[in-house]
PDB file of C-alpha atoms and ligand atoms in Angstrom:
ATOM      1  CA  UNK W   1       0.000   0.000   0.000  1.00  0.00           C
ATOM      2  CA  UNK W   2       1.368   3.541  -1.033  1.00  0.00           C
ATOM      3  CA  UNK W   3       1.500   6.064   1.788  1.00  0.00           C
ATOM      4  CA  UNK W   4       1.960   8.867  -0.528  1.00  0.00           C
ATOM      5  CA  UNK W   5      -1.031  10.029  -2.474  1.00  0.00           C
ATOM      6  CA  UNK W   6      -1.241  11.536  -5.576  1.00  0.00           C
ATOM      7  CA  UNK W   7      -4.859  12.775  -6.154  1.00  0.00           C
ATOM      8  CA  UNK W   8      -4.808  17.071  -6.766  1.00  0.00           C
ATOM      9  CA  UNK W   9      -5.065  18.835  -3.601  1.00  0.00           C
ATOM     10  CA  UNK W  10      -8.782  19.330  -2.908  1.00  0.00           C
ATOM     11  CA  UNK W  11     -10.015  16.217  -4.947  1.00  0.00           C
ATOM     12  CA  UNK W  12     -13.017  14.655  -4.002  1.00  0.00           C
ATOM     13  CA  UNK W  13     -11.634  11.277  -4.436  1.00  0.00           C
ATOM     14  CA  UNK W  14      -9.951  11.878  -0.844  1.00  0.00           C
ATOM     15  CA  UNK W  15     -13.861  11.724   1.008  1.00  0.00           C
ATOM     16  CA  UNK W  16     -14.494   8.538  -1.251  1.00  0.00           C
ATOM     17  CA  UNK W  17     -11.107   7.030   0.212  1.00  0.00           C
ATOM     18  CA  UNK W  18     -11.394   8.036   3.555  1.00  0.00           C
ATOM     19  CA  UNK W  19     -15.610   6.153   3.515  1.00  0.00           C
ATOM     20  CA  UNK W  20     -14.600   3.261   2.678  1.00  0.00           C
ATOM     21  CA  UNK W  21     -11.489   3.004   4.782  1.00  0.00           C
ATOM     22  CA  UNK W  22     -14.678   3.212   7.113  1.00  0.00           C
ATOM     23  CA  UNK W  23     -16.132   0.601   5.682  1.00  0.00           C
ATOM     24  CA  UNK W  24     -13.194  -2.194   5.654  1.00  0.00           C
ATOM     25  CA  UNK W  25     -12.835  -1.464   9.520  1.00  0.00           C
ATOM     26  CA  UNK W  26     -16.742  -1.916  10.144  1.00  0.00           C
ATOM     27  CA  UNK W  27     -16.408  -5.116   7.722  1.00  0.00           C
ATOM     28  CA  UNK W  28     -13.869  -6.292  10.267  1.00  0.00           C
ATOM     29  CA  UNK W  29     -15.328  -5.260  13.361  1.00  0.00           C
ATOM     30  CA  UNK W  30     -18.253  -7.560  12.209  1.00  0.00           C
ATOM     31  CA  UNK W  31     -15.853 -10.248  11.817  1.00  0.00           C
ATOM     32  CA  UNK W  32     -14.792 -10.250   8.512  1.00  0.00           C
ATOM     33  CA  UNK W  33     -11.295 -10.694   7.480  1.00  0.00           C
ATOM     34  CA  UNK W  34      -9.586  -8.582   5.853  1.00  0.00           C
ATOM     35  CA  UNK W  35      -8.523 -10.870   2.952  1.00  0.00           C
ATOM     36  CA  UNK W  36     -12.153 -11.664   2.051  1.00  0.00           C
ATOM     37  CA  UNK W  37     -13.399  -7.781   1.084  1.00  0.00           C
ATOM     38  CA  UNK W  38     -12.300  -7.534  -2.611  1.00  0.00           C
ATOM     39  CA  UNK W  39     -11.698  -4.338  -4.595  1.00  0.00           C
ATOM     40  CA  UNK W  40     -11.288  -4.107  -8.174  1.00  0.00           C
ATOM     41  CA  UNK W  41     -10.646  -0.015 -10.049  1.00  0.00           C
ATOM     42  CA  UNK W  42     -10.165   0.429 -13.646  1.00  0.00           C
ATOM     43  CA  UNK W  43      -8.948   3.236 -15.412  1.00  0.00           C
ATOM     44  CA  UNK W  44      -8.442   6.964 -14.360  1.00  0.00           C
ATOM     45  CA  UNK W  45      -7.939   9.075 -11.460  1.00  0.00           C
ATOM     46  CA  UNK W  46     -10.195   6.991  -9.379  1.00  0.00           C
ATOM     47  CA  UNK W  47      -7.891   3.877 -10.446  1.00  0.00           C
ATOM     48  CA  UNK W  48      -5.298   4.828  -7.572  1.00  0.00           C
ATOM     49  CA  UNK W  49      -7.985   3.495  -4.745  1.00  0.00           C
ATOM     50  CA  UNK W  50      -5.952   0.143  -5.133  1.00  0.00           C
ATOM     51  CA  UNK W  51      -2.786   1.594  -4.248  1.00  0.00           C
ATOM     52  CA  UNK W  52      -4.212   2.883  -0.776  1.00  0.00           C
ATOM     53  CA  UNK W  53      -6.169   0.295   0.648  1.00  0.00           C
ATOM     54  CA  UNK W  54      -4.337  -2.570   2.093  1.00  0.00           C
ATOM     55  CA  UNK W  55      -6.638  -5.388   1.345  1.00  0.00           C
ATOM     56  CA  UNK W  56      -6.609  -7.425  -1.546  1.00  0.00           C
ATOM     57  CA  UNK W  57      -6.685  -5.337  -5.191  1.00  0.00           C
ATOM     58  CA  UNK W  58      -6.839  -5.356  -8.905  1.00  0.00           C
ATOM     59  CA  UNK W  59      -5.729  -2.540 -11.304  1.00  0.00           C
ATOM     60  CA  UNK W  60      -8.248  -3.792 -14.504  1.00  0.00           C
ATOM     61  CA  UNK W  61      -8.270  -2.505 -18.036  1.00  0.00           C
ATOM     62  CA  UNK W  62     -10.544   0.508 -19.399  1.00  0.00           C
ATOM     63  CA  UNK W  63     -14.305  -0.183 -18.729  1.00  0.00           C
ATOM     64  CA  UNK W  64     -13.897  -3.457 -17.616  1.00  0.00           C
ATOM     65  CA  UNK W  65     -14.062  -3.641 -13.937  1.00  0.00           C
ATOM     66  CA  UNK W  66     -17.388  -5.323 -13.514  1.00  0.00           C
ATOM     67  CA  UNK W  67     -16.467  -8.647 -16.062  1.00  0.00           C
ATOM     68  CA  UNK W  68     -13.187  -8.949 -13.572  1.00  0.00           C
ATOM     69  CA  UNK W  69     -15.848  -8.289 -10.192  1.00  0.00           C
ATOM     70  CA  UNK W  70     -17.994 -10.932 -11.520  1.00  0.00           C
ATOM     71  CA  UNK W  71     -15.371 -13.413 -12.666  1.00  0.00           C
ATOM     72  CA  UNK W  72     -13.773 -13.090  -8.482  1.00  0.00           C
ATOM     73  CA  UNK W  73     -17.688 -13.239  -7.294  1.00  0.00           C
ATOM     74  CA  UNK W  74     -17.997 -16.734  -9.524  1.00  0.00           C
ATOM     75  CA  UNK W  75     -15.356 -18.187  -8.693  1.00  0.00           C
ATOM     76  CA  UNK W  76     -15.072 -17.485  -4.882  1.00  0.00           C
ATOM     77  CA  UNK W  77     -18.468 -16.514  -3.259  1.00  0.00           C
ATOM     78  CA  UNK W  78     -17.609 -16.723  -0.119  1.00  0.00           C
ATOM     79  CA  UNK W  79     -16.078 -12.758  -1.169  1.00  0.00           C
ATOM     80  CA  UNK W  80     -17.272  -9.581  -0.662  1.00  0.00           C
ATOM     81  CA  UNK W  81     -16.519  -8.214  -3.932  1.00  0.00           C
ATOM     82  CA  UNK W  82     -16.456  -4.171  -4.854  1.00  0.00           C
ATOM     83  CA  UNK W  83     -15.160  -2.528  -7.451  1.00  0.00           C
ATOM     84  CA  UNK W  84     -14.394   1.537  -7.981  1.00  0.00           C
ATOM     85  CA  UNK W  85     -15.386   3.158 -11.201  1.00  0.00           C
ATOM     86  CA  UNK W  86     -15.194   6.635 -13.086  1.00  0.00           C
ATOM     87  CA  UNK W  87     -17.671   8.083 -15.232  1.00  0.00           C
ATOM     88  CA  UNK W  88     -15.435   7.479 -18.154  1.00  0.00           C
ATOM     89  CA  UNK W  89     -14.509   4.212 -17.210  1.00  0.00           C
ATOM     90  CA  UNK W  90     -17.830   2.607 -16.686  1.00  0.00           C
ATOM     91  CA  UNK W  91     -19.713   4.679 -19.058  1.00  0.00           C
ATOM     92  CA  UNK W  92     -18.035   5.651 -21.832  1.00  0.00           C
ATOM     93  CA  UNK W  93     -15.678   2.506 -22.410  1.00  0.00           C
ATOM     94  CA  UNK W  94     -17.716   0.137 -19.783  1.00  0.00           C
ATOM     95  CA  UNK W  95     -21.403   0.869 -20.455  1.00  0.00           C
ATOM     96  CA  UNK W  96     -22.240  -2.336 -21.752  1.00  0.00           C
ATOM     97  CA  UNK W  97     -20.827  -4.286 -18.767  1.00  0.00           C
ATOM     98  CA  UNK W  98     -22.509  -1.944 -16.406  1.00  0.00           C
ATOM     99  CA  UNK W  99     -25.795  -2.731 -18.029  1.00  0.00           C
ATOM    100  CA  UNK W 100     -25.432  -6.323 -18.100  1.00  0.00           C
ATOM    101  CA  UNK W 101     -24.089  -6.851 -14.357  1.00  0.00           C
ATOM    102  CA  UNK W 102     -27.357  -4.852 -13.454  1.00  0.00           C
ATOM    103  CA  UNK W 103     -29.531  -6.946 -15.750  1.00  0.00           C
ATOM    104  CA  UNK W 104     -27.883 -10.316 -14.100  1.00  0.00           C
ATOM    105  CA  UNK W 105     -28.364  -8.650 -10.585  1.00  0.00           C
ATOM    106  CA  UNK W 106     -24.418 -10.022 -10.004  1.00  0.00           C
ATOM    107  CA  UNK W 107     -23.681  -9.975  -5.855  1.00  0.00           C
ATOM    108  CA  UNK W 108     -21.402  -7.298  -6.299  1.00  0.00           C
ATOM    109  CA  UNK W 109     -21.271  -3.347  -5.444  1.00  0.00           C
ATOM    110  CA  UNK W 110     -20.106  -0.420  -7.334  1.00  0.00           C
ATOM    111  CA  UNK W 111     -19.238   2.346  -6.763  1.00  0.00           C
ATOM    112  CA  UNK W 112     -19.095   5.133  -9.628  1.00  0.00           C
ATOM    113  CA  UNK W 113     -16.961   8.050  -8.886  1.00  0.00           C
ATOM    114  CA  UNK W 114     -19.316  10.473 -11.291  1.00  0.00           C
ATOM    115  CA  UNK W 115     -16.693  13.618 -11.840  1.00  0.00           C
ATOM    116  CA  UNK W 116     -18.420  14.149 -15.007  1.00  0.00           C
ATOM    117  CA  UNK W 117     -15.170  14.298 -17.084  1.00  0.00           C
ATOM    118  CA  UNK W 118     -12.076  12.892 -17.520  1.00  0.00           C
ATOM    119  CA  UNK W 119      -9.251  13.957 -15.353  1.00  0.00           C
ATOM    120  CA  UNK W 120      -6.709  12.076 -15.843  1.00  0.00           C
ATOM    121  CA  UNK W 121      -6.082  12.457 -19.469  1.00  0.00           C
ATOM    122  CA  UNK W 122      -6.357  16.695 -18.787  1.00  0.00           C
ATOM    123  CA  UNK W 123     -10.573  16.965 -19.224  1.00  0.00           C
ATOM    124  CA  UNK W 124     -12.239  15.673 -21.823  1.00  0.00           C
ATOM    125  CA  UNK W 125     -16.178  15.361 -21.840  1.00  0.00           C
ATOM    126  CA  UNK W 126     -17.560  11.943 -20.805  1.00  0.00           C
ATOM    127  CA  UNK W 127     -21.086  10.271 -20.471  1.00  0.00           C
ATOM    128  CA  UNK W 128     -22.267  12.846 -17.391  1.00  0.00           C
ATOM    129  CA  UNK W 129     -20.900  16.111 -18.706  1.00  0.00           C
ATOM    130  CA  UNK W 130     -23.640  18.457 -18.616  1.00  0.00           C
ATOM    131  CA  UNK W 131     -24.654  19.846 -21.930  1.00  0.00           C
ATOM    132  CA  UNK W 132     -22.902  23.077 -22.565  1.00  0.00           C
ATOM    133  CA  UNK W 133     -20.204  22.369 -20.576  1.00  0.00           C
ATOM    134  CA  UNK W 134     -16.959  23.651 -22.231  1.00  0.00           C
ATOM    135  CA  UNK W 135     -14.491  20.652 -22.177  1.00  0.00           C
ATOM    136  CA  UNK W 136     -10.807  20.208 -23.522  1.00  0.00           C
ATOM    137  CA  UNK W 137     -13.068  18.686 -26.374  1.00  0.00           C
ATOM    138  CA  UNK W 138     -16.007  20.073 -26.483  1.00  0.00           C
ATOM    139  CA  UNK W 139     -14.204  24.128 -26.640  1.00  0.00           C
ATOM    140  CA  UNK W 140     -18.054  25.406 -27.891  1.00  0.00           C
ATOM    141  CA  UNK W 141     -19.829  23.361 -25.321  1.00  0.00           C
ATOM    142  CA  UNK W 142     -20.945  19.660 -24.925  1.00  0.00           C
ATOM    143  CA  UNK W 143     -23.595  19.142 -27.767  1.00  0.00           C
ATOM    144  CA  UNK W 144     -24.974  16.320 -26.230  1.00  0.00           C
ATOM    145  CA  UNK W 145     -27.554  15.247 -23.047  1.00  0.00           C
ATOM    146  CA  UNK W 146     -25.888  13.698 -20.120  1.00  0.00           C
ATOM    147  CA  UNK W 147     -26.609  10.071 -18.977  1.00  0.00           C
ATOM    148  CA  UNK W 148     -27.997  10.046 -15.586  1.00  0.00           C
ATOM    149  CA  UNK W 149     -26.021   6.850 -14.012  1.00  0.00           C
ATOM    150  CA  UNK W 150     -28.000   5.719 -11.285  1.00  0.00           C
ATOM    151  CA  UNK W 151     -31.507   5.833 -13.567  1.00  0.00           C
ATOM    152  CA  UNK W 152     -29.810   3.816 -15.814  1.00  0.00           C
ATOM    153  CA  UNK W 153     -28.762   1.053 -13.258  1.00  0.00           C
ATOM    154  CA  UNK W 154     -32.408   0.920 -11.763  1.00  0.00           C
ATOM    155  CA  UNK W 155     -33.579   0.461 -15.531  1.00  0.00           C
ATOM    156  CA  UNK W 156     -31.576  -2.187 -15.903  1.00  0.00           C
ATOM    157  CA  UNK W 157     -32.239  -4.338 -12.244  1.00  0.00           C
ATOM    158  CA  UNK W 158     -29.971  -3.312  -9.722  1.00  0.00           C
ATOM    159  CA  UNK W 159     -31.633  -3.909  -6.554  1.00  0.00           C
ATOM    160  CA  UNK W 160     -29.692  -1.508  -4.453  1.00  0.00           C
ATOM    161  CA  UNK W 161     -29.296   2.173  -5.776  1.00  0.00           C
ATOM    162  CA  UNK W 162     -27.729   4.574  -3.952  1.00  0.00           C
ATOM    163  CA  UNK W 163     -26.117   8.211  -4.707  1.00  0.00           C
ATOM    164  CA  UNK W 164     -23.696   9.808  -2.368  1.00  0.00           C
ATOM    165  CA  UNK W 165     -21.603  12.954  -2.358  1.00  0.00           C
ATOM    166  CA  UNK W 166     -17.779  13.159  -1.313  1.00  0.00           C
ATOM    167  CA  UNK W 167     -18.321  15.841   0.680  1.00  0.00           C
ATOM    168  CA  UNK W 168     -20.169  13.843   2.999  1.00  0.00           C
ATOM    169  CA  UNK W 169     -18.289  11.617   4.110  1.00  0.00           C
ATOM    170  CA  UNK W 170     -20.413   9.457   6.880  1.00  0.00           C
ATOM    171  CA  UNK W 171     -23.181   9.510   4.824  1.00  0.00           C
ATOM    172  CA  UNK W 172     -21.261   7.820   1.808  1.00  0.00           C
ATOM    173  CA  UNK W 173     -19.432   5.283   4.332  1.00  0.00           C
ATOM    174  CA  UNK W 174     -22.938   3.919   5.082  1.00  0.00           C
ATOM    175  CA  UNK W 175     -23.701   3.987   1.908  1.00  0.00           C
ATOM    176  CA  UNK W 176     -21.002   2.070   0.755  1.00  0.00           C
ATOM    177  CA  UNK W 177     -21.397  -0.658   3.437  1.00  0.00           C
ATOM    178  CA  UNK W 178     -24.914  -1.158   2.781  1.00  0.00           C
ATOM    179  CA  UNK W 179     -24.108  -1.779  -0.756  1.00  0.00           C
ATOM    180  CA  UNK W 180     -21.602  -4.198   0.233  1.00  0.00           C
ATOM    181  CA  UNK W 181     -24.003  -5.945   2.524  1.00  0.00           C
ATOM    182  CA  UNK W 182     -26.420  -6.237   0.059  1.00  0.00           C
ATOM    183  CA  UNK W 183     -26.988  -9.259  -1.595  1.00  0.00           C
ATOM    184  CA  UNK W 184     -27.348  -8.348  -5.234  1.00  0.00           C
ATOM    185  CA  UNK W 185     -26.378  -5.811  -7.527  1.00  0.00           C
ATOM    186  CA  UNK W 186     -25.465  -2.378  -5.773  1.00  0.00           C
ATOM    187  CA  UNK W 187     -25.121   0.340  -7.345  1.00  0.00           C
ATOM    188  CA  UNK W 188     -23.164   3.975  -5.356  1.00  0.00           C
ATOM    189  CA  UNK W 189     -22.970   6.768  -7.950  1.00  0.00           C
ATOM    190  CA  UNK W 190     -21.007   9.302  -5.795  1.00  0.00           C
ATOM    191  CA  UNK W 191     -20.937  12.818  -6.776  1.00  0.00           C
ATOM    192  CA  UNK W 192     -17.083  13.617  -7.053  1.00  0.00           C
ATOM    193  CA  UNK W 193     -16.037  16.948  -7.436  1.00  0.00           C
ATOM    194  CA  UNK W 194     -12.598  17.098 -10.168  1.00  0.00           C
ATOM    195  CA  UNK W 195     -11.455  20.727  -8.736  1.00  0.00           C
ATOM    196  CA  UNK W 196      -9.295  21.161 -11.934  1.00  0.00           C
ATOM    197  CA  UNK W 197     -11.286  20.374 -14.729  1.00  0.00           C
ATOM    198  CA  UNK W 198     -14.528  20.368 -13.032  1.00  0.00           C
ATOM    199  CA  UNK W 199     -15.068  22.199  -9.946  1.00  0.00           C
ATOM    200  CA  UNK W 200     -18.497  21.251  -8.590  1.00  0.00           C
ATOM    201  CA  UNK W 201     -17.796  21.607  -4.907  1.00  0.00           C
ATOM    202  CA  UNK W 202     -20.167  24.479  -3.971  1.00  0.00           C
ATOM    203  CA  UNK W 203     -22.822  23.321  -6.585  1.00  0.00           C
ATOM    204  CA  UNK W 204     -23.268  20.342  -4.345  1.00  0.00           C
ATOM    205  CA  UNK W 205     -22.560  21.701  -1.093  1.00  0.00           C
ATOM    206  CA  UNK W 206     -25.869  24.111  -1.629  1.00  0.00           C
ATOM    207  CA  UNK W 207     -27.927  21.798  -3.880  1.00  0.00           C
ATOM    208  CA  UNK W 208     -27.761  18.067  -2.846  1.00  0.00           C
ATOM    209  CA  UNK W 209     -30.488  16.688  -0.105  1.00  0.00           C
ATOM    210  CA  UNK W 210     -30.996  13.551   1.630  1.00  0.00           C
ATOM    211  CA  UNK W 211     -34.146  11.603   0.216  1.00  0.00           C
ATOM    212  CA  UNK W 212     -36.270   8.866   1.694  1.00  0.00           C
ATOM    213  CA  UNK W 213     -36.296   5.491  -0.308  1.00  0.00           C
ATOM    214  CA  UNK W 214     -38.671   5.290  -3.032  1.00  0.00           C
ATOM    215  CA  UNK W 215     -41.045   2.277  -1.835  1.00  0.00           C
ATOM    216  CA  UNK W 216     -42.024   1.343  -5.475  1.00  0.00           C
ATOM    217  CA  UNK W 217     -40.128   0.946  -8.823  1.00  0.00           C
ATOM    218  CA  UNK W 218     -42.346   3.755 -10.576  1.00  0.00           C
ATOM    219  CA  UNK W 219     -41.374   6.552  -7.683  1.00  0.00           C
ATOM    220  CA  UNK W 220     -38.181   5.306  -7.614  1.00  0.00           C
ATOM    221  CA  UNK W 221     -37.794   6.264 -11.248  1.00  0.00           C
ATOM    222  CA  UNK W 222     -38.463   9.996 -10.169  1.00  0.00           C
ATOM    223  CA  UNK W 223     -36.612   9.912  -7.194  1.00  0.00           C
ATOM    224  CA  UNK W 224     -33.336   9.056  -8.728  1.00  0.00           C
ATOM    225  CA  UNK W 225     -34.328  11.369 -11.592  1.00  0.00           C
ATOM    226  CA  UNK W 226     -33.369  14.356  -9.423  1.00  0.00           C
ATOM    227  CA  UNK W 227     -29.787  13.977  -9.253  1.00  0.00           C
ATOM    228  CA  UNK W 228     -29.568  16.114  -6.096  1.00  0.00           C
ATOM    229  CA  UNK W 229     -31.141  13.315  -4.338  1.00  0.00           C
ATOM    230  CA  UNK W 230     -28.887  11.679  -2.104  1.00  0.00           C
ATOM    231  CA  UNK W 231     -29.283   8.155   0.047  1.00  0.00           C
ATOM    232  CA  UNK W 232     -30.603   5.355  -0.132  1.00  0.00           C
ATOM    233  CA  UNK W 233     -32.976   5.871  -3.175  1.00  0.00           C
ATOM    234  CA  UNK W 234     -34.336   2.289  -4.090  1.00  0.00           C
ATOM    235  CA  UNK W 235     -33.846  -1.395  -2.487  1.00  0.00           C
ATOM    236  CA  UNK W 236     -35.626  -5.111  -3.416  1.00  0.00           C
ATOM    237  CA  UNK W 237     -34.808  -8.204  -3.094  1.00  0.00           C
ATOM    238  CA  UNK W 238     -34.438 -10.575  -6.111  1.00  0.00           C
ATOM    239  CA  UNK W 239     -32.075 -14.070  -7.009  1.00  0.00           C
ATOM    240  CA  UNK W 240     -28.430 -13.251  -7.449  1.00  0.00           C
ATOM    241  CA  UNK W 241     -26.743 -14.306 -11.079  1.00  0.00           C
ATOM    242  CA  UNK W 242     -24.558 -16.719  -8.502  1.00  0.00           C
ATOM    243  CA  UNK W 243     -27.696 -17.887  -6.507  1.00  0.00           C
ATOM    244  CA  UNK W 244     -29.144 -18.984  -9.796  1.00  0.00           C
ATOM    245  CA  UNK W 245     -25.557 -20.350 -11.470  1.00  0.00           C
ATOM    246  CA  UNK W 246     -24.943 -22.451  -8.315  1.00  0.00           C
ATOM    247  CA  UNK W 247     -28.431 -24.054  -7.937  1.00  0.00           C
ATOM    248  CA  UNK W 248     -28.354 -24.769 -12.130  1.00  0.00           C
ATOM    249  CA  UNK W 249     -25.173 -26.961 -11.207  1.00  0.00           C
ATOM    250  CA  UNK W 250     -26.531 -28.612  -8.273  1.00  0.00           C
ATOM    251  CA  UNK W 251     -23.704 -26.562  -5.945  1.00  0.00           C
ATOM    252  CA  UNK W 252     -24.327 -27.509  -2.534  1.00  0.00           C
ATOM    253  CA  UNK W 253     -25.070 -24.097  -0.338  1.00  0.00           C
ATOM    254  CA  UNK W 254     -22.467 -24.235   1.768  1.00  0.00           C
ATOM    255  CA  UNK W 255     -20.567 -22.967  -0.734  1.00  0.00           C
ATOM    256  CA  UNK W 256     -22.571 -20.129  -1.051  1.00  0.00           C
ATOM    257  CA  UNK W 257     -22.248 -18.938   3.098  1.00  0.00           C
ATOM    258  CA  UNK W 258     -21.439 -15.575   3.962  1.00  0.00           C
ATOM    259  CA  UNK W 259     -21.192 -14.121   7.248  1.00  0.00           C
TER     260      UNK W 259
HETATM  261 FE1  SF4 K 301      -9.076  14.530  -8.789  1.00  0.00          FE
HETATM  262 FE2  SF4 K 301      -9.600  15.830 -11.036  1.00  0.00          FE
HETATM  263 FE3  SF4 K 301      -7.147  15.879 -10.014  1.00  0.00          FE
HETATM  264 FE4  SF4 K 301      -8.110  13.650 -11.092  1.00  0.00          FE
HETATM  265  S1  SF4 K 301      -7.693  15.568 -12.173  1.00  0.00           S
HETATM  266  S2  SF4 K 301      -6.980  13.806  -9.156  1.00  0.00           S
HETATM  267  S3  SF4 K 301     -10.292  13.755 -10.494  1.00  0.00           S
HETATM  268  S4  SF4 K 301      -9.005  16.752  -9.081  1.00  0.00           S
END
């Protein structure tokens, strides 16, 4: 594990770090070990996460962090598996697999780190740009509509949708372990601030709120609609793409225990 980190000064990937640091010591005050909680980052700035958590990592290729969370998850259930993702990462080059692990409702939770461009090739537009944002490429202002994240995960069947902001720190952290705790597809978009190519910090500090959960699928679709909307937004309960794997091949459950 590094000790010295290189995120800009004032990033808001340091609040996403410092929740789930949270999280891995309430994982092991419930008596997990360390070695079973799982991370997997792909590309861009939010790919460092790796290099400061000391449990067990993987540094993936561009947009495909979730085939690499599901292939751990199949092959070891007894893991908690999460995985870190950036806008660009899961929904420029990784939109298909983020569809499709939401679709298969895969035992795994992500977490998006939504700065809405990407930072570490200088600030380019991505998926979440807003439209008329001026980007290195986009100089007369993004042409196009943004992709709201977390609607598109609910559309698809995750059963756990979240959005958190790295400003708030506790708030995220519970987030974060709730997704982890949940069995089935979890999905954290977390509103990341880039403070050099996209400085959102005050935006969020006076616009995001916390929400209630929506307690059906059709107010859930407006809840998560407002992307202000922090918390818990939506939760059910549904078969797992293991749960359904292991009991095609006859698996016997213990296999399938977690604590
Ligand atoms: Fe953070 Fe943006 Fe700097 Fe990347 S470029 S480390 S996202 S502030």
């Amino acid at each position: 594990m590094k000790s010295k980190i290189e995120w800009c000064p004032g990033c808001g990937n340091f609040g996403v770090l410092k929740a789930f640091r949270r999280v891995i010591e309430r994982l092991e005050s419930d008596g997990v070990e360390r070695g079973r909680i799982v991370s997997v980052a792909g590309i861009g700035c939010h790919g460092r996460m790796p290099d400061y958590l000391d449990i067990p990592t993987f540094h993936t290729i561009h947009g495909r962090v979730l085939p690499l969370m599901t292939g751990i998850k199949l092959a070891n259930p007894e893991l908690l598996v999460s995985g870190f993702s950036g806008d660009g990462d899961a929904l420029n080059e990784g939109m298909e697999h983020f569809v499709h692990a939401a679709k298969r409702n895969t035992d795994v939770a992500l977490f998006l780190h939504n700065n809405q461009v990407f930072g570490l090739t200088t600030g380019q537009f991505t998926a979440t740009t807003p439209r008329g944002k001026k980007t290195r490429t986009t100089p007369a202002g993004n042409p196009e509509w943004p992709i709201n994240p977390a609607l598109i995960a609910l559309v698809s069947g995750a059963t756990f949708i979240a959005r958190g902001f790295a400003g708030n720190v506790s708030q995220l952290s519970d987030l974060m372990y709730g997704a982890i705790r949940h069995r089935g597809f979890a999905f954290v978009e977390i509103l990341q601030p880039c403070i050099t190519f996209n400085n959102t910090w005050d935006h969020y500090r006076e616009n995001v709120y916390v929400a209630e959960p929506a307690e059906s699928f059709d107010e859930a679709v407006k809840l998560v609609s407002d992307e202000m909307a922090t918390g818990l937004l939506f939760r059910t309960e549904k078969q797992t793409f293991e749960e359904t794997l292991l009991s095609s091949l006859k698996v016997p459950k213990k296999v399938v225990k977690r604590i």
